[in-house]
PDB file of C-alpha atoms (C1' of nucleotides) in Angstrom:
ATOM      1  CA  MET M   1      19.413 -10.765 -19.131  1.00 40.00           C
ATOM      2  CA  HIS M   2      16.867 -12.592 -21.228  1.00 40.00           C
ATOM      3  CA  ASN M   3      13.146 -12.266 -21.654  1.00 47.00           C
ATOM      4  CA  GLY M   4      12.119 -15.723 -22.641  1.00 45.00           C
ATOM      5  CA  GLY M   5      12.216 -15.128 -26.337  1.00 44.00           C
ATOM      6  CA  MET M   6       9.613 -12.410 -26.195  1.00 48.00           C
ATOM      7  CA  PRO M   7       9.999  -9.491 -28.595  1.00 50.00           C
ATOM      8  CA  ALA M   8      12.362  -6.845 -27.261  1.00 64.00           C
ATOM      9  CA  ILE M   9      10.737  -3.719 -25.932  1.00 77.00           C
ATOM     10  CA  ASP M  10      11.606  -0.529 -27.746  1.00 87.00           C
ATOM     11  CA  PRO M  11      10.897   2.257 -25.240  1.00 89.00           C
ATOM     12  CA  THR M  12      11.147   5.031 -27.796  1.00 93.00           C
ATOM     13  CA  LEU M  13       8.597   3.393 -30.039  1.00 93.00           C
ATOM     14  CA  LEU M  14       6.402   2.652 -27.044  1.00 93.00           C
ATOM     15  CA  HIS M  15       6.464   6.290 -25.967  1.00 95.00           C
ATOM     16  CA  ARG M  16       5.634   7.601 -29.415  1.00 96.00           C
ATOM     17  CA  GLU M  17       2.798   5.186 -30.091  1.00 95.00           C
ATOM     18  CA  LEU M  18       1.188   5.777 -26.730  1.00 94.00           C
ATOM     19  CA  ASP M  19       1.643   9.527 -27.096  1.00 95.00           C
ATOM     20  CA  ASP M  20      -0.160   9.539 -30.412  1.00 96.00           C
ATOM     21  CA  TRP M  21      -2.931   7.347 -29.103  1.00 94.00           C
ATOM     22  CA  PHE M  22      -3.431   9.501 -26.007  1.00 94.00           C
ATOM     23  CA  ALA M  23      -3.570  12.685 -28.049  1.00 94.00           C
ATOM     24  CA  ARG M  24      -6.250  11.051 -30.164  1.00 94.00           C
ATOM     25  CA  GLU M  25      -8.278   9.034 -27.659  1.00 92.00           C
ATOM     26  CA  GLY M  26      -7.568  10.516 -24.214  1.00 92.00           C
ATOM     27  CA  ARG M  27     -10.641  11.796 -22.398  1.00 92.00           C
ATOM     28  CA  ASP M  28     -11.123  15.509 -21.936  1.00 91.00           C
ATOM     29  CA  LEU M  29     -11.359  15.522 -18.140  1.00 92.00           C
ATOM     30  CA  PRO M  30     -11.470  18.889 -16.353  1.00 93.00           C
ATOM     31  CA  TRP M  31      -8.456  18.140 -14.135  1.00 94.00           C
ATOM     32  CA  ARG M  32      -6.424  17.489 -17.297  1.00 94.00           C
ATOM     33  CA  ARG M  33      -7.049  20.887 -18.822  1.00 93.00           C
ATOM     34  CA  PRO M  34      -4.139  23.310 -18.939  1.00 93.00           C
ATOM     35  CA  ASP M  35      -6.009  25.869 -16.827  1.00 94.00           C
ATOM     36  CA  CYS M  36      -6.613  23.433 -13.972  1.00 95.00           C
ATOM     37  CA  SER M  37      -4.714  24.448 -10.833  1.00 96.00           C
ATOM     38  CA  PRO M  38      -2.365  22.093  -8.956  1.00 96.00           C
ATOM     39  CA  TRP M  39      -4.929  22.125  -6.155  1.00 96.00           C
ATOM     40  CA  GLY M  40      -7.600  20.991  -8.596  1.00 96.00           C
ATOM     41  CA  VAL M  41      -5.373  18.125  -9.669  1.00 95.00           C
ATOM     42  CA  LEU M  42      -4.626  17.184  -6.066  1.00 95.00           C
ATOM     43  CA  VAL M  43      -8.330  17.157  -5.174  1.00 96.00           C
ATOM     44  CA  SER M  44      -9.086  14.985  -8.195  1.00 95.00           C
ATOM     45  CA  GLU M  45      -6.404  12.480  -7.233  1.00 94.00           C
ATOM     46  CA  ILE M  46      -7.732  12.106  -3.689  1.00 94.00           C
ATOM     47  CA  MET M  47     -11.287  11.675  -4.954  1.00 94.00           C
ATOM     48  CA  LEU M  48     -10.158   9.173  -7.575  1.00 93.00           C
ATOM     49  CA  GLN M  49      -8.538   6.891  -5.019  1.00 91.00           C
ATOM     50  CA  GLN M  50     -10.647   3.753  -5.405  1.00 89.00           C
ATOM     51  CA  THR M  51     -13.487   5.734  -6.974  1.00 90.00           C
ATOM     52  CA  PRO M  52     -14.422   5.759 -10.698  1.00 88.00           C
ATOM     53  CA  VAL M  53     -14.208   8.926 -12.813  1.00 90.00           C
ATOM     54  CA  ALA M  54     -17.931   9.073 -13.530  1.00 89.00           C
ATOM     55  CA  ARG M  55     -18.808   9.371  -9.871  1.00 89.00           C
ATOM     56  CA  VAL M  56     -16.026  11.838  -9.065  1.00 92.00           C
ATOM     57  CA  LEU M  57     -16.813  14.313 -11.844  1.00 92.00           C
ATOM     58  CA  PRO M  58     -19.833  16.128 -10.358  1.00 91.00           C
ATOM     59  CA  ARG M  59     -18.389  16.175  -6.821  1.00 93.00           C
ATOM     60  CA  TRP M  60     -15.085  17.561  -8.075  1.00 94.00           C
ATOM     61  CA  ILE M  61     -16.768  20.391  -9.973  1.00 94.00           C
ATOM     62  CA  ASP M  62     -18.822  21.471  -6.946  1.00 94.00           C
ATOM     63  CA  TRP M  63     -15.819  21.110  -4.655  1.00 95.00           C
ATOM     64  CA  LEU M  64     -13.556  23.392  -6.710  1.00 95.00           C
ATOM     65  CA  ILE M  65     -16.256  26.034  -7.034  1.00 95.00           C
ATOM     66  CA  ARG M  66     -16.771  26.013  -3.299  1.00 96.00           C
ATOM     67  CA  TRP M  67     -13.153  25.680  -2.172  1.00 96.00           C
ATOM     68  CA  PRO M  68     -10.993  26.857  -5.095  1.00 96.00           C
ATOM     69  CA  THR M  69      -7.782  27.024  -3.044  1.00 96.00           C
ATOM     70  CA  PRO M  70      -6.239  25.077  -0.148  1.00 96.00           C
ATOM     71  CA  ALA M  71      -6.839  28.087   2.119  1.00 96.00           C
ATOM     72  CA  ASP M  72     -10.565  27.972   1.349  1.00 96.00           C
ATOM     73  CA  LEU M  73     -10.840  24.337   2.361  1.00 95.00           C
ATOM     74  CA  ALA M  74      -8.577  24.841   5.361  1.00 95.00           C
ATOM     75  CA  ASN M  75     -11.204  27.174   6.808  1.00 94.00           C
ATOM     76  CA  ALA M  76     -14.237  25.015   6.033  1.00 95.00           C
ATOM     77  CA  PRO M  77     -16.326  23.416   8.802  1.00 94.00           C
ATOM     78  CA  THR M  78     -15.946  19.648   8.853  1.00 94.00           C
ATOM     79  CA  ASP M  79     -19.660  18.933   8.535  1.00 94.00           C
ATOM     80  CA  GLU M  80     -19.810  20.948   5.324  1.00 94.00           C
ATOM     81  CA  VAL M  81     -16.784  19.088   4.004  1.00 94.00           C
ATOM     82  CA  LEU M  82     -18.388  15.714   4.714  1.00 94.00           C
ATOM     83  CA  ARG M  83     -21.695  16.740   3.131  1.00 94.00           C
ATOM     84  CA  ALA M  84     -19.893  17.983   0.028  1.00 94.00           C
ATOM     85  CA  TRP M  85     -18.056  14.648  -0.132  1.00 94.00           C
ATOM     86  CA  ASP M  86     -21.511  13.085  -0.328  1.00 93.00           C
ATOM     87  CA  ARG M  87     -21.368   9.396  -1.277  1.00 92.00           C
ATOM     88  CA  LEU M  88     -17.939   9.244  -2.815  1.00 93.00           C
ATOM     89  CA  GLY M  89     -17.069   6.631  -0.225  1.00 92.00           C
ATOM     90  CA  TYR M  90     -14.186   6.265   2.201  1.00 93.00           C
ATOM     91  CA  PRO M  91     -15.151   9.540   3.942  1.00 93.00           C
ATOM     92  CA  ARG M  92     -11.895   9.529   5.893  1.00 94.00           C
ATOM     93  CA  ARG M  93     -10.428  10.753   2.618  1.00 94.00           C
ATOM     94  CA  ALA M  94     -12.478  13.940   2.987  1.00 95.00           C
ATOM     95  CA  LEU M  95     -11.090  14.448   6.484  1.00 94.00           C
ATOM     96  CA  ARG M  96      -7.559  13.901   5.249  1.00 94.00           C
ATOM     97  CA  LEU M  97      -8.081  16.241   2.310  1.00 95.00           C
ATOM     98  CA  ALA M  98      -9.097  18.988   4.748  1.00 94.00           C
ATOM     99  CA  GLU M  99      -6.062  18.181   6.911  1.00 94.00           C
ATOM    100  CA  CYS M 100      -3.962  18.239   3.773  1.00 95.00           C
ATOM    101  CA  ALA M 101      -5.270  21.722   2.938  1.00 95.00           C
ATOM    102  CA  ARG M 102      -4.325  22.964   6.418  1.00 95.00           C
ATOM    103  CA  ALA M 103      -0.864  21.441   6.117  1.00 95.00           C
ATOM    104  CA  ILE M 104      -0.404  23.145   2.751  1.00 96.00           C
ATOM    105  CA  VAL M 105      -1.389  26.467   4.308  1.00 95.00           C
ATOM    106  CA  ASP M 106       0.747  25.962   7.418  1.00 94.00           C
ATOM    107  CA  GLN M 107       3.831  24.407   5.865  1.00 94.00           C
ATOM    108  CA  HIS M 108       3.836  25.599   2.261  1.00 95.00           C
ATOM    109  CA  GLY M 109       2.301  29.073   2.332  1.00 95.00           C
ATOM    110  CA  GLY M 110      -0.921  27.829   0.768  1.00 96.00           C
ATOM    111  CA  MET M 111       0.776  26.540  -2.373  1.00 96.00           C
ATOM    112  CA  VAL M 112       0.708  22.873  -3.348  1.00 96.00           C
ATOM    113  CA  PRO M 113       4.349  21.746  -3.113  1.00 96.00           C
ATOM    114  CA  ARG M 114       6.109  20.509  -6.255  1.00 95.00           C
ATOM    115  CA  ASP M 115       8.475  18.221  -4.430  1.00 95.00           C
ATOM    116  CA  GLU M 116       7.484  14.547  -4.381  1.00 95.00           C
ATOM    117  CA  ASP M 117       8.762  13.950  -0.842  1.00 94.00           C
ATOM    118  CA  ALA M 118       6.976  17.045   0.449  1.00 95.00           C
ATOM    119  CA  LEU M 119       3.775  15.839  -1.193  1.00 95.00           C
ATOM    120  CA  ARG M 120       4.268  12.344   0.179  1.00 94.00           C
ATOM    121  CA  SER M 121       4.357  13.710   3.723  1.00 94.00           C
ATOM    122  CA  LEU M 122       0.934  15.353   3.439  1.00 95.00           C
ATOM    123  CA  PRO M 123      -2.142  13.624   4.917  1.00 94.00           C
ATOM    124  CA  GLY M 124      -3.900  11.316   2.459  1.00 93.00           C
ATOM    125  CA  ILE M 125      -1.088  11.451  -0.079  1.00 94.00           C
ATOM    126  CA  GLY M 126       0.768   8.186  -0.522  1.00 92.00           C
ATOM    127  CA  GLU M 127       3.200   6.849  -3.081  1.00 92.00           C
ATOM    128  CA  TYR M 128       0.837   6.897  -6.031  1.00 92.00           C
ATOM    129  CA  THR M 129      -0.781  10.283  -5.379  1.00 93.00           C
ATOM    130  CA  ALA M 130       2.521  12.079  -4.767  1.00 94.00           C
ATOM    131  CA  ALA M 131       3.851  10.822  -8.095  1.00 94.00           C
ATOM    132  CA  ALA M 132       0.587  11.685  -9.840  1.00 94.00           C
ATOM    133  CA  VAL M 133       0.570  15.280  -8.561  1.00 95.00           C
ATOM    134  CA  VAL M 134       4.182  15.747  -9.638  1.00 95.00           C
ATOM    135  CA  ALA M 135       3.294  14.583 -13.133  1.00 95.00           C
ATOM    136  CA  PHE M 136      -0.202  15.955 -13.658  1.00 95.00           C
ATOM    137  CA  ALA M 137      -0.114  19.178 -11.656  1.00 95.00           C
ATOM    138  CA  PHE M 138       3.445  20.243 -12.455  1.00 95.00           C
ATOM    139  CA  GLY M 139       4.454  18.300 -15.553  1.00 95.00           C
ATOM    140  CA  GLY M 140       7.345  16.795 -13.624  1.00 95.00           C
ATOM    141  CA  ARG M 141       9.124  13.465 -13.928  1.00 95.00           C
ATOM    142  CA  SER M 142       7.937  10.707 -11.611  1.00 95.00           C
ATOM    143  CA  THR M 143       7.057   7.032 -11.645  1.00 94.00           C
ATOM    144  CA  VAL M 144       3.281   6.852 -11.553  1.00 93.00           C
ATOM    145  CA  LEU M 145       2.179   3.347 -10.662  1.00 92.00           C
ATOM    146  CA  ASP M 146      -1.505   2.822 -10.125  1.00 91.00           C
ATOM    147  CA  THR M 147      -3.542  -0.298 -10.762  1.00 90.00           C
ATOM    148  CA  ASN M 148      -3.967   0.631 -14.445  1.00 92.00           C
ATOM    149  CA  VAL M 149      -0.297   1.252 -15.139  1.00 92.00           C
ATOM    150  CA  ARG M 150       0.639  -1.885 -13.248  1.00 92.00           C
ATOM    151  CA  ARG M 151      -1.668  -3.946 -15.438  1.00 92.00           C
ATOM    152  CA  VAL M 152      -0.450  -2.349 -18.673  1.00 93.00           C
ATOM    153  CA  LEU M 153       3.175  -3.055 -17.769  1.00 93.00           C
ATOM    154  CA  ALA M 154       2.451  -6.534 -16.442  1.00 91.00           C
ATOM    155  CA  ARG M 155       1.013  -7.402 -19.836  1.00 92.00           C
ATOM    156  CA  GLY M 156       3.016  -5.333 -22.264  1.00 93.00           C
ATOM    157  CA  VAL M 157       6.409  -5.859 -20.647  1.00 93.00           C
ATOM    158  CA  GLY M 158       6.002  -8.770 -18.254  1.00 91.00           C
ATOM    159  CA  GLY M 159       3.841 -10.977 -20.438  1.00 91.00           C
ATOM    160  CA  GLU M 160       1.473 -11.705 -17.557  1.00 89.00           C
ATOM    161  CA  ALA M 161      -2.273 -11.235 -17.414  1.00 89.00           C
ATOM    162  CA  LEU M 162      -2.276  -9.315 -14.150  1.00 88.00           C
ATOM    163  CA  PRO M 163       0.258  -7.809 -11.755  1.00 87.00           C
ATOM    164  CA  ARG M 164       1.024  -9.330  -8.383  1.00 83.00           C
ATOM    165  CA  PRO M 165      -1.332  -8.473  -5.553  1.00 78.00           C
ATOM    166  CA  HIS M 166       1.406  -6.362  -3.962  1.00 80.00           C
ATOM    167  CA  LEU M 167       3.770  -3.828  -5.462  1.00 84.00           C
ATOM    168  CA  THR M 168       7.366  -5.050  -5.398  1.00 86.00           C
ATOM    169  CA  THR M 169      10.701  -3.310  -5.728  1.00 88.00           C
ATOM    170  CA  ALA M 170      11.313  -5.133  -8.992  1.00 89.00           C
ATOM    171  CA  GLU M 171       8.055  -3.800 -10.364  1.00 90.00           C
ATOM    172  CA  ARG M 172       8.941  -0.251  -9.351  1.00 91.00           C
ATOM    173  CA  GLN M 173      12.282  -0.626 -11.096  1.00 92.00           C
ATOM    174  CA  ARG M 174      10.718  -1.964 -14.254  1.00 92.00           C
ATOM    175  CA  ALA M 175       8.268   0.929 -14.313  1.00 93.00           C
ATOM    176  CA  GLY M 176      10.940   3.499 -13.508  1.00 94.00           C
ATOM    177  CA  ALA M 177      13.148   2.267 -16.317  1.00 94.00           C
ATOM    178  CA  LEU M 178      10.418   3.031 -18.834  1.00 94.00           C
ATOM    179  CA  VAL M 179       9.794   6.620 -17.720  1.00 95.00           C
ATOM    180  CA  PRO M 180      11.071   9.047 -20.375  1.00 96.00           C
ATOM    181  CA  GLU M 181      13.922  11.313 -19.333  1.00 96.00           C
ATOM    182  CA  ASP M 182      12.222  14.501 -20.432  1.00 97.00           C
ATOM    183  CA  PRO M 183       9.829  15.656 -17.667  1.00 96.00           C
ATOM    184  CA  ALA M 184       7.027  16.688 -20.011  1.00 96.00           C
ATOM    185  CA  ALA M 185       7.313  13.393 -21.878  1.00 96.00           C
ATOM    186  CA  ALA M 186       7.323  11.545 -18.553  1.00 96.00           C
ATOM    187  CA  ALA M 187       4.091  13.267 -17.522  1.00 95.00           C
ATOM    188  CA  ARG M 188       2.477  12.356 -20.837  1.00 95.00           C
ATOM    189  CA  TRP M 189       3.670   8.763 -20.456  1.00 95.00           C
ATOM    190  CA  ALA M 190       2.065   8.569 -17.016  1.00 94.00           C
ATOM    191  CA  ALA M 191      -1.249   9.914 -18.282  1.00 94.00           C
ATOM    192  CA  ALA M 192      -1.212   7.733 -21.383  1.00 94.00           C
ATOM    193  CA  THR M 193      -0.407   4.470 -19.602  1.00 94.00           C
ATOM    194  CA  MET M 194      -3.129   5.137 -17.040  1.00 93.00           C
ATOM    195  CA  GLU M 195      -5.601   5.981 -19.763  1.00 93.00           C
ATOM    196  CA  LEU M 196      -4.693   2.881 -21.764  1.00 93.00           C
ATOM    197  CA  GLY M 197      -5.363   0.740 -18.696  1.00 92.00           C
ATOM    198  CA  ALA M 198      -8.666   2.482 -18.091  1.00 91.00           C
ATOM    199  CA  LEU M 199      -9.997   2.420 -21.661  1.00 91.00           C
ATOM    200  CA  VAL M 200      -8.306  -0.419 -23.564  1.00 92.00           C
ATOM    201  CA  CYS M 201      -6.123  -2.665 -21.441  1.00 92.00           C
ATOM    202  CA  THR M 202      -8.872  -3.303 -18.921  1.00 90.00           C
ATOM    203  CA  ALA M 203      -8.788  -6.051 -16.327  1.00 86.00           C
ATOM    204  CA  ARG M 204     -11.628  -8.155 -17.705  1.00 83.00           C
ATOM    205  CA  ASN M 205     -11.991  -7.732 -21.433  1.00 86.00           C
ATOM    206  CA  PRO M 206      -8.962  -5.972 -22.880  1.00 90.00           C
ATOM    207  CA  ALA M 207      -9.620  -4.536 -26.342  1.00 91.00           C
ATOM    208  CA  CYS M 208      -6.348  -5.697 -27.871  1.00 92.00           C
ATOM    209  CA  ASP M 209      -7.682  -4.975 -31.360  1.00 91.00           C
ATOM    210  CA  ARG M 210      -7.785  -1.288 -30.436  1.00 92.00           C
ATOM    211  CA  CYS M 211      -4.483  -1.228 -28.568  1.00 94.00           C
ATOM    212  CA  PRO M 212      -1.802   1.110 -29.935  1.00 94.00           C
ATOM    213  CA  ILE M 213       1.024  -1.060 -28.546  1.00 94.00           C
ATOM    214  CA  ALA M 214      -0.396  -4.479 -29.371  1.00 94.00           C
ATOM    215  CA  GLY M 215       2.521  -4.991 -31.730  1.00 94.00           C
ATOM    216  CA  GLN M 216       4.936  -4.870 -28.796  1.00 93.00           C
ATOM    217  CA  CYS M 217       2.799  -6.541 -26.137  1.00 93.00           C
ATOM    218  CA  ALA M 218       4.554  -9.504 -24.507  1.00 93.00           C
ATOM    219  CA  TRP M 219       1.295 -10.904 -23.170  1.00 92.00           C
ATOM    220  CA  LEU M 220      -0.401 -10.817 -26.563  1.00 92.00           C
ATOM    221  CA  ALA M 221       2.678 -12.352 -28.199  1.00 93.00           C
ATOM    222  CA  ALA M 222       2.595 -15.165 -25.657  1.00 92.00           C
ATOM    223  CA  GLY M 223      -1.013 -15.945 -26.547  1.00 91.00           C
ATOM    224  CA  LYS M 224      -2.641 -14.094 -23.627  1.00 90.00           C
ATOM    225  CA  PRO M 225      -1.971 -16.751 -20.950  1.00 89.00           C
ATOM    226  CA  ALA M 226      -4.317 -16.773 -17.965  1.00 85.00           C
ATOM    227  CA  ASP M 227      -3.433 -15.060 -14.715  1.00 81.00           C
ATOM    228  CA  ALA M 228      -0.514 -16.961 -13.160  1.00 72.00           C
ATOM    229  CA  HIS M 229      -1.375 -16.051  -9.589  1.00 65.00           C
ATOM    230  CA  ALA M 230      -5.144 -16.092 -10.026  1.00 60.00           C
ATOM    231  CA  VAL M 231      -7.938 -17.167  -7.713  1.00 52.00           C
ATOM    232  CA  VAL M 232      -6.695 -16.788  -4.134  1.00 48.00           C
ATOM    233  CA  ARG M 233      -7.800 -13.173  -4.090  1.00 47.00           C
ATOM    234  CA  ARG M 234     -11.390 -13.351  -2.959  1.00 49.00           C
ATOM    235  CA  THR M 235     -13.353 -10.166  -3.187  1.00 52.00           C
ATOM    236  CA  GLN M 236     -14.286  -8.607   0.094  1.00 56.00           C
ATOM    237  CA  ALA M 237     -17.811  -9.278   1.178  1.00 67.00           C
ATOM    238  CA  TRP M 238     -19.972  -6.190   1.350  1.00 73.00           C
ATOM    239  CA  HIS M 239     -23.499  -6.909   2.509  1.00 76.00           C
ATOM    240  CA  GLY M 240     -23.701  -7.054   6.253  1.00 79.00           C
ATOM    241  CA  THR M 241     -20.216  -5.710   6.820  1.00 85.00           C
ATOM    242  CA  ASP M 242     -19.229  -3.004   9.267  1.00 89.00           C
ATOM    243  CA  ARG M 243     -18.282  -0.865   6.300  1.00 89.00           C
ATOM    244  CA  GLN M 244     -21.813  -0.993   4.951  1.00 90.00           C
ATOM    245  CA  VAL M 245     -23.232  -0.071   8.356  1.00 92.00           C
ATOM    246  CA  ARG M 246     -20.797   2.815   8.670  1.00 93.00           C
ATOM    247  CA  GLY M 247     -22.004   4.054   5.305  1.00 93.00           C
ATOM    248  CA  GLN M 248     -25.633   3.826   6.399  1.00 93.00           C
ATOM    249  CA  ILE M 249     -24.893   5.822   9.545  1.00 94.00           C
ATOM    250  CA  MET M 250     -22.951   8.459   7.609  1.00 94.00           C
ATOM    251  CA  ARG M 251     -25.821   8.877   5.193  1.00 94.00           C
ATOM    252  CA  GLU M 252     -28.168   9.556   8.093  1.00 94.00           C
ATOM    253  CA  LEU M 253     -25.750  11.963   9.774  1.00 94.00           C
ATOM    254  CA  ARG M 254     -25.336  13.949   6.544  1.00 94.00           C
ATOM    255  CA  ALA M 255     -29.100  14.287   6.209  1.00 93.00           C
ATOM    256  CA  ALA M 256     -29.782  15.569   9.720  1.00 91.00           C
ATOM    257  CA  ASP M 257     -28.529  18.138  12.194  1.00 92.00           C
ATOM    258  CA  ARG M 258     -28.510  15.813  15.187  1.00 93.00           C
ATOM    259  CA  VAL M 259     -29.878  12.283  15.417  1.00 93.00           C
ATOM    260  CA  GLY M 260     -30.733  10.101  18.380  1.00 94.00           C
ATOM    261  CA  ARG M 261     -29.152   6.695  18.713  1.00 94.00           C
ATOM    262  CA  SER M 262     -32.392   4.785  18.176  1.00 94.00           C
ATOM    263  CA  ARG M 263     -33.228   6.574  14.951  1.00 93.00           C
ATOM    264  CA  LEU M 264     -29.693   6.042  13.766  1.00 93.00           C
ATOM    265  CA  LEU M 265     -29.927   2.353  14.594  1.00 93.00           C
ATOM    266  CA  SER M 266     -33.183   1.986  12.682  1.00 93.00           C
ATOM    267  CA  ALA M 267     -31.549   3.517   9.612  1.00 91.00           C
ATOM    268  CA  THR M 268     -29.173   0.573   9.443  1.00 91.00           C
ATOM    269  CA  THR M 269     -29.441  -3.129   8.760  1.00 89.00           C
ATOM    270  CA  ALA M 270     -27.295  -3.937  11.781  1.00 89.00           C
ATOM    271  CA  GLY M 271     -28.066  -5.421  15.146  1.00 89.00           C
ATOM    272  CA  SER M 272     -27.214  -3.283  18.144  1.00 90.00           C
ATOM    273  CA  ALA M 273     -23.820  -4.878  18.760  1.00 90.00           C
ATOM    274  CA  GLN M 274     -22.618  -4.292  15.211  1.00 90.00           C
ATOM    275  CA  PHE M 275     -24.271  -0.875  15.173  1.00 93.00           C
ATOM    276  CA  ASP M 276     -22.448   0.227  18.309  1.00 92.00           C
ATOM    277  CA  ARG M 277     -19.173  -1.053  16.929  1.00 92.00           C
ATOM    278  CA  ALA M 278     -19.650   0.861  13.676  1.00 92.00           C
ATOM    279  CA  LEU M 279     -20.778   4.052  15.397  1.00 94.00           C
ATOM    280  CA  GLU M 280     -17.894   3.877  17.826  1.00 92.00           C
ATOM    281  CA  SER M 281     -15.463   3.502  14.937  1.00 92.00           C
ATOM    282  CA  LEU M 282     -16.931   6.576  13.246  1.00 94.00           C
ATOM    283  CA  VAL M 283     -16.481   8.601  16.428  1.00 94.00           C
ATOM    284  CA  HIS M 284     -12.974   7.257  16.718  1.00 92.00           C
ATOM    285  CA  ASP M 285     -12.230   8.315  13.131  1.00 92.00           C
ATOM    286  CA  GLY M 286     -13.527  11.834  13.721  1.00 93.00           C
ATOM    287  CA  LEU M 287     -16.454  11.348  11.346  1.00 94.00           C
ATOM    288  CA  ALA M 288     -19.129  11.633  14.061  1.00 94.00           C
ATOM    289  CA  VAL M 289     -19.438  13.252  17.481  1.00 94.00           C
ATOM    290  CA  GLU M 290     -21.565  12.183  20.439  1.00 93.00           C
ATOM    291  CA  TRP M 291     -23.676  14.644  22.395  1.00 92.00           C
ATOM    292  CA  ALA M 292     -24.337  13.206  25.819  1.00 88.00           C
ATOM    293  CA  SER M 293     -27.783  13.754  27.245  1.00 85.00           C
ATOM    294  CA  PRO M 294     -28.429  13.340  30.977  1.00 87.00           C
ATOM    295  CA  ASP M 295     -32.014  12.076  30.722  1.00 83.00           C
ATOM    296  CA  ASP M 296     -32.397  11.013  27.118  1.00 89.00           C
ATOM    297  CA  GLU M 297     -30.551   8.783  24.648  1.00 92.00           C
ATOM    298  CA  PRO M 298     -27.279  10.120  23.253  1.00 93.00           C
ATOM    299  CA  GLN M 299     -27.429  12.287  20.142  1.00 93.00           C
ATOM    300  CA  TYR M 300     -24.992  12.202  17.232  1.00 94.00           C
ATOM    301  CA  SER M 301     -23.965  14.599  14.508  1.00 94.00           C
ATOM    302  CA  LEU M 302     -21.228  15.267  12.015  1.00 94.00           C
ATOM    303  CA  PRO M 303     -18.296  17.151  13.541  1.00 93.00           C
ATOM    304  CA  ALA M 304     -19.352  20.791  13.411  1.00 83.00           C
ATOM    305  CA  ALA M 305     -16.008  22.484  13.839  1.00 64.00           C
ATOM    306  CA  ARG M 306     -12.785  21.681  12.185  1.00 52.00           C
ATOM    307  CA  THR M 307     -10.312  19.869  14.377  1.00 43.00           C
ATOM    308  CA  ARG M 308      -7.292  22.073  14.236  1.00 38.00           C
TER     309      ARG M 308
ATOM    310  C1'  DA A   1       2.634  -8.096   5.308  1.00 77.27           C
ATOM    311  C1'  DA A   2      -2.174  -7.948   6.389  1.00 77.27           C
ATOM    312  C1'  DC A   3      -6.134  -5.488   7.241  1.00 77.27           C
ATOM    313  C1'  DA A   4      -9.833  -1.846   7.328  1.00 77.27           C
ATOM    314  C1'  DC A   5     -12.025   1.281   4.733  1.00 77.27           C
ATOM    315  C1'  DG A   6     -17.757   2.901   0.481  1.00 77.27           C
ATOM    316  C1'  DG A   7     -20.493   2.728  -2.972  1.00 77.27           C
ATOM    317  C1'  DG A   8     -22.506   2.292  -7.383  1.00 77.27           C
ATOM    318  C1'  DG A   9     -22.330   0.815 -12.135  1.00 77.27           C
ATOM    319  C1'  DT A  10     -21.574  -3.250 -15.100  1.00 77.27           C
ATOM    320  C1'  DT A  11     -21.732  -8.058 -16.333  1.00 77.27           C
TER     321       DT A  11
ATOM    322  C1'  DA X   1     -24.780 -11.947  -7.217  1.00 77.27           C
ATOM    323  C1'  DA X   2     -20.187 -11.198  -8.515  1.00 77.27           C
ATOM    324  C1'  DC X   3     -16.918  -8.152 -10.090  1.00 77.27           C
ATOM    325  C1'  DC X   4     -14.537  -3.955 -10.732  1.00 77.27           C
ATOM    326  C1'  DC X   5     -12.461   0.519  -9.587  1.00 77.27           C
ATOM    327  C1'  DA X   6      -6.741   6.957 -10.445  1.00 77.27           C
ATOM    328  C1'  DG X   7      -4.802   3.813  -2.642  1.00 77.27           C
ATOM    329  C1'  DT X   8      -3.710   5.177   2.167  1.00 77.27           C
ATOM    330  C1'  DG X   9      -2.885   4.566   7.002  1.00 77.27           C
ATOM    331  C1'  DT X  10      -2.614   1.514  10.842  1.00 77.27           C
ATOM    332  C1'  DT X  11      -1.199  -2.547  13.238  1.00 77.27           C
TER     333       DT X  11
END
DNA sequence: AACACGGGGTT
DNA sequence: AACCCAGTGTT
């Protein structure tokens, strides 16, 4: 096994330097505090899926005050859940979080499970989130691989500017091999690598001069070569998409009790064909319900009752 | 493996 | 206007 003449990685040194840096520079986020419950951590992880910390913070605080345990959320009406989710985006996550709460009550006696496979089987919890809850809620050993960690390892260990578009088995192995044996150390490693990717080893302008592991970084040593598999990935369009129209409809539904189709349509930038497609998809997803009216246009609202 | 799915802050 | 961001579930 060779690594192209790049400096050998010393995991022990890596762990210690990142540990020290995280203790010094890590943000004091409420879901990282020792008194935060596993449920609080789980809620934060769902909200943080594709959503920045700054926007999650106020929603998370309100959410935990209102539904401090899985049992509390399990009994909440769906419309209240969706209004509390507000504009965090991807509102299906809110539905899945409520389903997740019910599954925790039904299958785990209301306690967030510690087992990674059990977590993985809950609604809305995939590979990343299961590993994150193991580490951050229970201080357990897991391989936490989010976009930040992937970038840190792609650079520091792989010598490449950015990770591949898709997670590979080889990448999982590389990440797993670097996880400290001690569970508490593994949890700190997960938090520190994520934080490094978020604060220093950012996608666009990495602050290598402030990086605690710059001395061991394969990418820096190689002269920071450009992304090998760049371009290709075009960002998804946003304006005029069905997603945008869905968001416009959801905003209107959150603001009203019931809304007629025509008023809903006028709240969007869509033509009627796209509007109907978006509205139908929301009904299909369980984010909206239709109230048929014999002699007037159909009315729509958020789902009032929870769908048990 | 590819696709659908929000929204707002930053550059 | 483009770019970025603590992913998951479906097909």
